[in-house]
PDB file of C-alpha atoms in Angstrom:
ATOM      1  CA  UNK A   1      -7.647   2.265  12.472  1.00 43.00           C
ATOM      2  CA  UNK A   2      -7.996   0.541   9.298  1.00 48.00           C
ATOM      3  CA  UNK A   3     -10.664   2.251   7.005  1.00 64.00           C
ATOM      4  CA  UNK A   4     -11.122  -0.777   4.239  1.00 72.00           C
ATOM      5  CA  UNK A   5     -11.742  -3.905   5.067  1.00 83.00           C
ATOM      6  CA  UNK A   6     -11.640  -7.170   2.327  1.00 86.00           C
ATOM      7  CA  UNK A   7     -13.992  -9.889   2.514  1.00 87.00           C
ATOM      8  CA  UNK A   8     -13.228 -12.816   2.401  1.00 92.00           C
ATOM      9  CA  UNK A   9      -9.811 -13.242   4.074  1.00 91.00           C
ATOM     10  CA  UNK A  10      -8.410 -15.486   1.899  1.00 94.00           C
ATOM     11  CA  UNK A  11     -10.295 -17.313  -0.965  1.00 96.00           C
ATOM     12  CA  UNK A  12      -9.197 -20.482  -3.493  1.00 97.00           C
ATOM     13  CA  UNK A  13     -10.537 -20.704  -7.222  1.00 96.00           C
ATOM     14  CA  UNK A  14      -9.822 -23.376  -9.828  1.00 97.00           C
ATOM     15  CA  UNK A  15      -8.219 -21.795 -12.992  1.00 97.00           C
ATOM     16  CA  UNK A  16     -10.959 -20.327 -15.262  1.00 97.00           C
ATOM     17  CA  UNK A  17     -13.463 -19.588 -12.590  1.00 97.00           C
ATOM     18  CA  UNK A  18     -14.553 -15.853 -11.628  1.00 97.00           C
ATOM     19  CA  UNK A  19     -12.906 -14.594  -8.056  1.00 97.00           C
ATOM     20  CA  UNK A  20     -14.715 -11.324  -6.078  1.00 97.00           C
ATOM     21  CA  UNK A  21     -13.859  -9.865  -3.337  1.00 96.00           C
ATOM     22  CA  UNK A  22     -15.144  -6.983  -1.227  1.00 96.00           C
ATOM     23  CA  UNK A  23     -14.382  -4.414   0.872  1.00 95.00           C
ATOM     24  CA  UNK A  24     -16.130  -2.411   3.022  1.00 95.00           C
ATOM     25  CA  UNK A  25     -15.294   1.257   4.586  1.00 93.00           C
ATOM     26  CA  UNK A  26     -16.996   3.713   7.131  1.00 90.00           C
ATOM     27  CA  UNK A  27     -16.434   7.152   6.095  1.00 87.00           C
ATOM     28  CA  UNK A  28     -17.003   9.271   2.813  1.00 89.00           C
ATOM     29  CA  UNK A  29     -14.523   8.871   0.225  1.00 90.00           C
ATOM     30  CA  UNK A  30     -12.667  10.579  -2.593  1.00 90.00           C
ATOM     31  CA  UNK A  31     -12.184   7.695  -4.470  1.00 92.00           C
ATOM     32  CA  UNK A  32     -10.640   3.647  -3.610  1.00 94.00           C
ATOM     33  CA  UNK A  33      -8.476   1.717  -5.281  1.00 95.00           C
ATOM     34  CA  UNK A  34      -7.369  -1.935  -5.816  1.00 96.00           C
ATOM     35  CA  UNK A  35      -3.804  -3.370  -5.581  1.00 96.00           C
ATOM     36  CA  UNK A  36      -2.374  -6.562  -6.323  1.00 97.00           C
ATOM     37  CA  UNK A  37       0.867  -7.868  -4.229  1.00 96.00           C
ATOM     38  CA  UNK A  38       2.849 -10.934  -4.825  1.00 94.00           C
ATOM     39  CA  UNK A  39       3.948 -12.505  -2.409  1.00 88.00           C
ATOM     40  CA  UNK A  40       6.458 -11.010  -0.584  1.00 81.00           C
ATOM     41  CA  UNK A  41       6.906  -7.994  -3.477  1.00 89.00           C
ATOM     42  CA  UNK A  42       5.660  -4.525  -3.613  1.00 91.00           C
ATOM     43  CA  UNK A  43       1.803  -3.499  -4.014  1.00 94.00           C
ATOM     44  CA  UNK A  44       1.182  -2.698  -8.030  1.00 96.00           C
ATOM     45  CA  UNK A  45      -1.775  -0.478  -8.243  1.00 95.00           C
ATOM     46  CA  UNK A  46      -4.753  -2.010 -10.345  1.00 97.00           C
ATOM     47  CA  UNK A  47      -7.743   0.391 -10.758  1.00 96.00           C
ATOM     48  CA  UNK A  48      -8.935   3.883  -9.165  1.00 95.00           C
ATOM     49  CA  UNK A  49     -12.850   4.539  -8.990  1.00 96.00           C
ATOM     50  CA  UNK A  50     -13.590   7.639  -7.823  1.00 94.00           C
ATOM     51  CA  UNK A  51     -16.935   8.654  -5.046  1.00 93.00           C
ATOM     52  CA  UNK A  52     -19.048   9.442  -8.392  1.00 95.00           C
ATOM     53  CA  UNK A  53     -18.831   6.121 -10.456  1.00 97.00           C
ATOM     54  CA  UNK A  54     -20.088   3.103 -10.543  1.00 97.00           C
ATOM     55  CA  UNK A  55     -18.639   0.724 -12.320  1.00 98.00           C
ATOM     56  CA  UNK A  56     -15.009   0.380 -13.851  1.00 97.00           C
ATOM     57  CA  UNK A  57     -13.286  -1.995 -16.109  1.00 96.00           C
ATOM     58  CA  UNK A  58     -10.083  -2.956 -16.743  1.00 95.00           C
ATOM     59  CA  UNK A  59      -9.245  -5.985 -19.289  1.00 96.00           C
ATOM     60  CA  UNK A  60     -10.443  -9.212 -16.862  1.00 97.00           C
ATOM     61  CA  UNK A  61     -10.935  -6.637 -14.282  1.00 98.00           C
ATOM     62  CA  UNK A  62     -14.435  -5.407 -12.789  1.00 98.00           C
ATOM     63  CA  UNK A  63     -14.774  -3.027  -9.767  1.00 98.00           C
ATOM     64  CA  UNK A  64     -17.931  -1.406  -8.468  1.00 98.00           C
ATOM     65  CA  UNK A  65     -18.601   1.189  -6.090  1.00 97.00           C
ATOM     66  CA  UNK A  66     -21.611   1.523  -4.189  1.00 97.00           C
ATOM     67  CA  UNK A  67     -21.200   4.487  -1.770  1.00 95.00           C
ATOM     68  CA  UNK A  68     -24.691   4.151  -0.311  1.00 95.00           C
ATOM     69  CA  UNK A  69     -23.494   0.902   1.107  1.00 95.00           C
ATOM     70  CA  UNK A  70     -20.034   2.090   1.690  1.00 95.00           C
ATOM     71  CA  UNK A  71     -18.679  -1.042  -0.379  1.00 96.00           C
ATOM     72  CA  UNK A  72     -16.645  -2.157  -3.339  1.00 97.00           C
ATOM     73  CA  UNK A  73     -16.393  -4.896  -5.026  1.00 97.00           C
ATOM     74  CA  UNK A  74     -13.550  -6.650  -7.038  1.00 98.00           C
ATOM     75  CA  UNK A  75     -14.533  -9.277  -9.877  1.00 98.00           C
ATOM     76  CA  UNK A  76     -11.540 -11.000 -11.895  1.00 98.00           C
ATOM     77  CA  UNK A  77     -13.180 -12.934 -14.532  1.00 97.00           C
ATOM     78  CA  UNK A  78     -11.790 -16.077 -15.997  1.00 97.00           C
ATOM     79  CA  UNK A  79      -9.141 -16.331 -13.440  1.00 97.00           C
ATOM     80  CA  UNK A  80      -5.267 -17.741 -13.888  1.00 97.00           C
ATOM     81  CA  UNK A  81      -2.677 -19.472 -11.520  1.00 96.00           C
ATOM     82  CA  UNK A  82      -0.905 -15.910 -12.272  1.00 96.00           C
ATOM     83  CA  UNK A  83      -3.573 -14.001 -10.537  1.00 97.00           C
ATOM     84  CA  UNK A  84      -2.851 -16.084  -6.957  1.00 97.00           C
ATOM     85  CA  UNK A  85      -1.681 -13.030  -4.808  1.00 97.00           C
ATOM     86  CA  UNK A  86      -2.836 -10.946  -2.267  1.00 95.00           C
ATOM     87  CA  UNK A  87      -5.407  -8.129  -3.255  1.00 96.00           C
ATOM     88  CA  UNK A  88      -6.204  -4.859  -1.019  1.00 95.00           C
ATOM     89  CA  UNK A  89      -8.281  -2.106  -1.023  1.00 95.00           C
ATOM     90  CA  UNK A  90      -7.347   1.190  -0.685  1.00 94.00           C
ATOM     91  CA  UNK A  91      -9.719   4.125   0.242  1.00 92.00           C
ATOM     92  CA  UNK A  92      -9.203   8.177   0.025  1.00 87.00           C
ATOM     93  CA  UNK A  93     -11.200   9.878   2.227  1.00 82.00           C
ATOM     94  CA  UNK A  94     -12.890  12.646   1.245  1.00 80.00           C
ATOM     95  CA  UNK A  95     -12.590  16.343   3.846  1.00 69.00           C
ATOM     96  CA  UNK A  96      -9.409  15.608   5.668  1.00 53.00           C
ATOM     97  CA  UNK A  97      -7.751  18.530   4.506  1.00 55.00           C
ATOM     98  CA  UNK A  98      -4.795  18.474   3.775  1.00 46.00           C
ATOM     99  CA  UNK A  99      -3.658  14.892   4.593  1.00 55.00           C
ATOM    100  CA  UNK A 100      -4.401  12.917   1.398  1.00 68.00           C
ATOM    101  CA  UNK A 101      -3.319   9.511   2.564  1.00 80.00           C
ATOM    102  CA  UNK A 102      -4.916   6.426   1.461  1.00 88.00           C
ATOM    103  CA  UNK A 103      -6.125   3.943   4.079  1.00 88.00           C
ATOM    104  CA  UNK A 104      -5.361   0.318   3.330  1.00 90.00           C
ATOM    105  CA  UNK A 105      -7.207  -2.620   4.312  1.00 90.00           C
ATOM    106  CA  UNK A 106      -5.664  -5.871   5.386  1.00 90.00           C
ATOM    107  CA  UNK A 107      -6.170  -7.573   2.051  1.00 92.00           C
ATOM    108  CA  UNK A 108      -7.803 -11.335   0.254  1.00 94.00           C
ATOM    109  CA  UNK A 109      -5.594 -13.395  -0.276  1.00 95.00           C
ATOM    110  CA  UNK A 110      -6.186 -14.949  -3.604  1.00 97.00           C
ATOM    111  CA  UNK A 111      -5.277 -18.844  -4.521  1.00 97.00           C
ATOM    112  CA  UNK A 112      -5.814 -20.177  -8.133  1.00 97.00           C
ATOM    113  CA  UNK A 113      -5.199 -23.418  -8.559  1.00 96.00           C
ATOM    114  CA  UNK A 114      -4.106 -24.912 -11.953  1.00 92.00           C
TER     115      UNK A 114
ATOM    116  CA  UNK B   1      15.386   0.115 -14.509  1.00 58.00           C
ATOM    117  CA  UNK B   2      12.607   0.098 -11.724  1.00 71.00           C
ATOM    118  CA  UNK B   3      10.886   3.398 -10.906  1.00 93.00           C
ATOM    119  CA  UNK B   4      11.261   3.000  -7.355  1.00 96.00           C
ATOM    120  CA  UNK B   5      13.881   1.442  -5.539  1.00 97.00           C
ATOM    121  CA  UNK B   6      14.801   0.542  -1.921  1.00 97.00           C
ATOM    122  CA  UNK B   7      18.165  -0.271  -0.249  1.00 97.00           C
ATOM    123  CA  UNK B   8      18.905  -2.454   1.442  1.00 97.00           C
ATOM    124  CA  UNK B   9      16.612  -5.243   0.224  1.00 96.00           C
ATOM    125  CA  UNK B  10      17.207  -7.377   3.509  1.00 97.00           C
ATOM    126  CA  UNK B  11      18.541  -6.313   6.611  1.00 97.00           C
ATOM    127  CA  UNK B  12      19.065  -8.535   9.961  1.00 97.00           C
ATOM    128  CA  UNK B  13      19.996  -6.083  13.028  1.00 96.00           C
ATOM    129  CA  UNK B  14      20.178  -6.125  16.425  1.00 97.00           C
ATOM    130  CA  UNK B  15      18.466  -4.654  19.135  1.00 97.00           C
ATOM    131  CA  UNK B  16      19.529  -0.814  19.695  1.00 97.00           C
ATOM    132  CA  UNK B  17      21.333  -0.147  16.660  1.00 97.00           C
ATOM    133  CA  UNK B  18      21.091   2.555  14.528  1.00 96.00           C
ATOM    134  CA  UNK B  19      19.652   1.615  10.805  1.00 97.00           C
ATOM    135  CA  UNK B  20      18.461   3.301   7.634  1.00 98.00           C
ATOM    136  CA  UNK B  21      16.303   2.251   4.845  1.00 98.00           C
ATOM    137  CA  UNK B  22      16.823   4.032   2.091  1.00 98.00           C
ATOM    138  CA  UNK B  23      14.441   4.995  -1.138  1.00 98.00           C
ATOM    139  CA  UNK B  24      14.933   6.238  -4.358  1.00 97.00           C
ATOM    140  CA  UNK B  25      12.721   7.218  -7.432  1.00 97.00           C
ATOM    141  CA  UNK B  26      13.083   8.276 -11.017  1.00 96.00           C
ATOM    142  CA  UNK B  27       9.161   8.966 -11.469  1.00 93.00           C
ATOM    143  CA  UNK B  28       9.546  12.527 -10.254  1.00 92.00           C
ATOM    144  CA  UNK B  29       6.873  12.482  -7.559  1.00 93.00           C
ATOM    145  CA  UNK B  30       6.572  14.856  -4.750  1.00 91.00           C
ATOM    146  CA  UNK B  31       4.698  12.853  -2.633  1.00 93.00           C
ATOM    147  CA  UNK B  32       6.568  10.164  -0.956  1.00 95.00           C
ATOM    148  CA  UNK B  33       5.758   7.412   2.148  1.00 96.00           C
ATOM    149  CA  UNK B  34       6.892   4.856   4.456  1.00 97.00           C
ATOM    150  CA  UNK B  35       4.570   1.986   5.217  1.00 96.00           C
ATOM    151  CA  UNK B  36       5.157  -1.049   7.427  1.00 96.00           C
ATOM    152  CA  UNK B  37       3.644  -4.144   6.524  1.00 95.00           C
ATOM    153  CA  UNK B  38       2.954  -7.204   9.273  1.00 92.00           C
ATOM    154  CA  UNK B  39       1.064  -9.871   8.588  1.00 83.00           C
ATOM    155  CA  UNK B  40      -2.293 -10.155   8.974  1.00 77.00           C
ATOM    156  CA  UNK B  41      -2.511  -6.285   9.909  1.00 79.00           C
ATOM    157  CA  UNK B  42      -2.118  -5.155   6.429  1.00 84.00           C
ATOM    158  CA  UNK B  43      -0.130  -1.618   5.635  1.00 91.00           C
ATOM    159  CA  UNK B  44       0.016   0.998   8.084  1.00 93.00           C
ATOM    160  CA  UNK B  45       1.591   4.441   7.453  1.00 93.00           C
ATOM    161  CA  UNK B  46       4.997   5.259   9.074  1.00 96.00           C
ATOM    162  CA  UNK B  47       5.796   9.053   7.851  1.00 96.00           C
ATOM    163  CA  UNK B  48       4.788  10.742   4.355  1.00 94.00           C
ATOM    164  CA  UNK B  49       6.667  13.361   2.534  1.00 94.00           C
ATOM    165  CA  UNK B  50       5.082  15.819  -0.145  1.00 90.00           C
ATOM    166  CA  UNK B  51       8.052  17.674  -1.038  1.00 89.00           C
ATOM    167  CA  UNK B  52      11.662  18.292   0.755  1.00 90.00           C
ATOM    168  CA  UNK B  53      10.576  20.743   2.919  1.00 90.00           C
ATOM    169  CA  UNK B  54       7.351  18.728   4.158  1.00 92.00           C
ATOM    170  CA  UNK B  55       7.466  15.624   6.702  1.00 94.00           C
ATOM    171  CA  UNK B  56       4.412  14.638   8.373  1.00 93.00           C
ATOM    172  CA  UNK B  57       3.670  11.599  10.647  1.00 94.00           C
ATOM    173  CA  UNK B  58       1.374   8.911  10.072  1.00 92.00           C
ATOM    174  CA  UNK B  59      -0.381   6.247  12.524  1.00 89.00           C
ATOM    175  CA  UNK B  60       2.864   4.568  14.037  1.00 94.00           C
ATOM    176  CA  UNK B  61       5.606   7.451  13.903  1.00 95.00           C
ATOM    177  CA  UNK B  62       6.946   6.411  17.399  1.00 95.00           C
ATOM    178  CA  UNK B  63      10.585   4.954  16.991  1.00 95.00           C
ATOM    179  CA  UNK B  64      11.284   6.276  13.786  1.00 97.00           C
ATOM    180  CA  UNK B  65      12.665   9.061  11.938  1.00 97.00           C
ATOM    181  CA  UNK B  66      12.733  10.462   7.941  1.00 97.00           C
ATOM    182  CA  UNK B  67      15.129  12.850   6.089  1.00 97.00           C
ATOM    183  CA  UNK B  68      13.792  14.027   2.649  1.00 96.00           C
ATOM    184  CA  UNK B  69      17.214  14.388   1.230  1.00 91.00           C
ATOM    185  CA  UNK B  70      16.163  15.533  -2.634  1.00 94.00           C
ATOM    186  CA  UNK B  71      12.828  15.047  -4.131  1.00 94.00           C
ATOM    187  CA  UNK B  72      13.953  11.916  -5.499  1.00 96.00           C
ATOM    188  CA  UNK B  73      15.374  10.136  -2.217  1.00 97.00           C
ATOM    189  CA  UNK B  74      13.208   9.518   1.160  1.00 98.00           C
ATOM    190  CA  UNK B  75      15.236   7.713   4.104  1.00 98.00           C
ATOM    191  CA  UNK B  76      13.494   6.090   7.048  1.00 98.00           C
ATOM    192  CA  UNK B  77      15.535   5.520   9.976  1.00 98.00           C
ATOM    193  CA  UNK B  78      15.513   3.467  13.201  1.00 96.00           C
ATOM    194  CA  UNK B  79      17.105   5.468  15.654  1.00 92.00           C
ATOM    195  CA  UNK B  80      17.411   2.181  18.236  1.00 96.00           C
ATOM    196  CA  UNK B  81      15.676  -1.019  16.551  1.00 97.00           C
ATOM    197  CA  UNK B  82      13.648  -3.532  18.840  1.00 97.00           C
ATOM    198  CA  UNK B  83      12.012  -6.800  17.926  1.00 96.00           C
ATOM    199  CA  UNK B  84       8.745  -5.628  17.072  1.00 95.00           C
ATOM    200  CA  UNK B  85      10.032  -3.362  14.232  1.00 97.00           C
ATOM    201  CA  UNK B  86      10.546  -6.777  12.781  1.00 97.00           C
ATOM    202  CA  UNK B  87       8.523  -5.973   9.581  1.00 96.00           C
ATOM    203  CA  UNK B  88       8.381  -5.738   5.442  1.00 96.00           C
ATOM    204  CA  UNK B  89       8.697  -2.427   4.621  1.00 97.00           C
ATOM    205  CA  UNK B  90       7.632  -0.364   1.917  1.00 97.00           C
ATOM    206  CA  UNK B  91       8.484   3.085   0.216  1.00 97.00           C
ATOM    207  CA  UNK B  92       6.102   4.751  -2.264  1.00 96.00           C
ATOM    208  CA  UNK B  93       5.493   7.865  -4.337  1.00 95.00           C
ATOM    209  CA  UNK B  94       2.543   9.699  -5.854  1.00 92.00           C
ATOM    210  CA  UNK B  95       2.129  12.306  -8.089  1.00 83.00           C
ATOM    211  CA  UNK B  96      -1.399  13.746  -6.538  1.00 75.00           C
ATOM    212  CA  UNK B  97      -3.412  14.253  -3.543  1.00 69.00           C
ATOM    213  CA  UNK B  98      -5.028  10.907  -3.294  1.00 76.00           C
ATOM    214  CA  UNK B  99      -4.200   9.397  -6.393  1.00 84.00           C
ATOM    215  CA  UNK B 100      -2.176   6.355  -7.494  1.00 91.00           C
ATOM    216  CA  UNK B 101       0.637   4.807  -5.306  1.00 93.00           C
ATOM    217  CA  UNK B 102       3.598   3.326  -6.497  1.00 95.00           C
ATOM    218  CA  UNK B 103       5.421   1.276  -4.574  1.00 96.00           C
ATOM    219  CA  UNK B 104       9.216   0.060  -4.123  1.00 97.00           C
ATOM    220  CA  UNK B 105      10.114  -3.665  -3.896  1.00 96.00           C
ATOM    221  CA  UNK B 106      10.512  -3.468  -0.104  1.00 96.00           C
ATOM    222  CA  UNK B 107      12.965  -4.306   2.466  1.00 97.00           C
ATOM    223  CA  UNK B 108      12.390  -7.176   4.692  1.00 96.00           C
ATOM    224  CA  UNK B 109      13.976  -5.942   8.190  1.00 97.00           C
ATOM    225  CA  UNK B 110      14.515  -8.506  11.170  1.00 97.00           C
ATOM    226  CA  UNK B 111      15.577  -7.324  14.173  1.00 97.00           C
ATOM    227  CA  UNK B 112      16.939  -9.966  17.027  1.00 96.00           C
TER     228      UNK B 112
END
């Protein structure tokens, strides 16, 4: 069963506006991560935050973790027509041994329009 | 020259044949996987590999089959395709327990 799930489904911007998404898990966690996919391509990783932080940047990047709630949240700020692609989270969960797989939700599809 | 690569890139088959997806990586990686990706139902693990002597199953293992030939090359077979293994498919590698993925281009397999 699928750990993460994104929130919205699928969400259009104009260029220059902020875009967040969310996901959501149910179990304890190592850490989660955000990909990026264009359409059709492979996933290209964007940003790890592990169980014990917060908050993590990376250039128009934001991502928060609050484990209490068992959410994350993605912010891309001043968005692009470039950034229209599909984004998914990806969760580690924590005490399963040896199986260290990540769990991937089904994704937001992101539209920026020009 | 990408890091991780996947042959073929396309593939149209038809039901009961024997195929195999091949993947390749220069990163040096132990770990390696097999997802499937349908739409709307986001990636779901086929197999994972950490090194050559190590294959384990993931959530949908029925109907397939991997051979860890080298570290560098994991192969994902389809012993006797069907329609619903219709599907984008994806190899990737990572270097530690539960850290970042990297994934191939994909191949894009339809099966009639």
């Amino acid at each position: 069963s699928q750990q993460g799930e994104e929130d919205p489904q699928a969400l259009s911007i104009q260029e220059g506006e902020n875009a967040t998404m969310n996901c959501s898990y149910k179990t304890s966690i190592n850490n989660l991560q955000w990909y990026r996919q264009n359409s059709g391509r492979g996933l290209v990783h964007l940003i790890l935050i592990r169980s014990n932080e917060r908050e993590k940047h990376s250039g128009r990047l934001r991502v928060t973790l609050d484990t209490s709630k068992k959410s994350s949240s993605l912010l891309i700020t001043a968005s692009r027509a470039a950034d229209t692609a599909s984004y998914f989270c990806a969760t580690a969960p924590s005490g399963q041994g040896g199986s260290e797989k990540l769990v991937f939700g089904k994704g937001t599809k992101l539209t920026v329009n020009p | 020259d990408a890091d991780v690569t996947q042959t073929p890139r396309n593939r149209i088959t038809k039901t009961g044949k024997r195929i195999m997806l091949e993947c390749s990586q220069t990163k040096g990686h132990d770990r390696m996987y097999w997802y499937r990706q349908d739409p709307g139902l986001g990636l779901r693990l086929i197999y994972y590999s950490f090194d050559v002597k190590d294959i384990n199953k993931g959530e949908i293992s029925d109907g397939y089959s991997v051979s860890r030939q080298a570290q560098a090359k994991f192969s994902l077979s389809l012993e006797s395709a069907i329609p619903n293994q219709t599907a984008l498919y994806f190899c990737a590698t990572g270097q530690g327990a539960r850290e970042t993925q990297y994934f191939g281009p994909g191949t894009r397999l339809l099966v009639l």
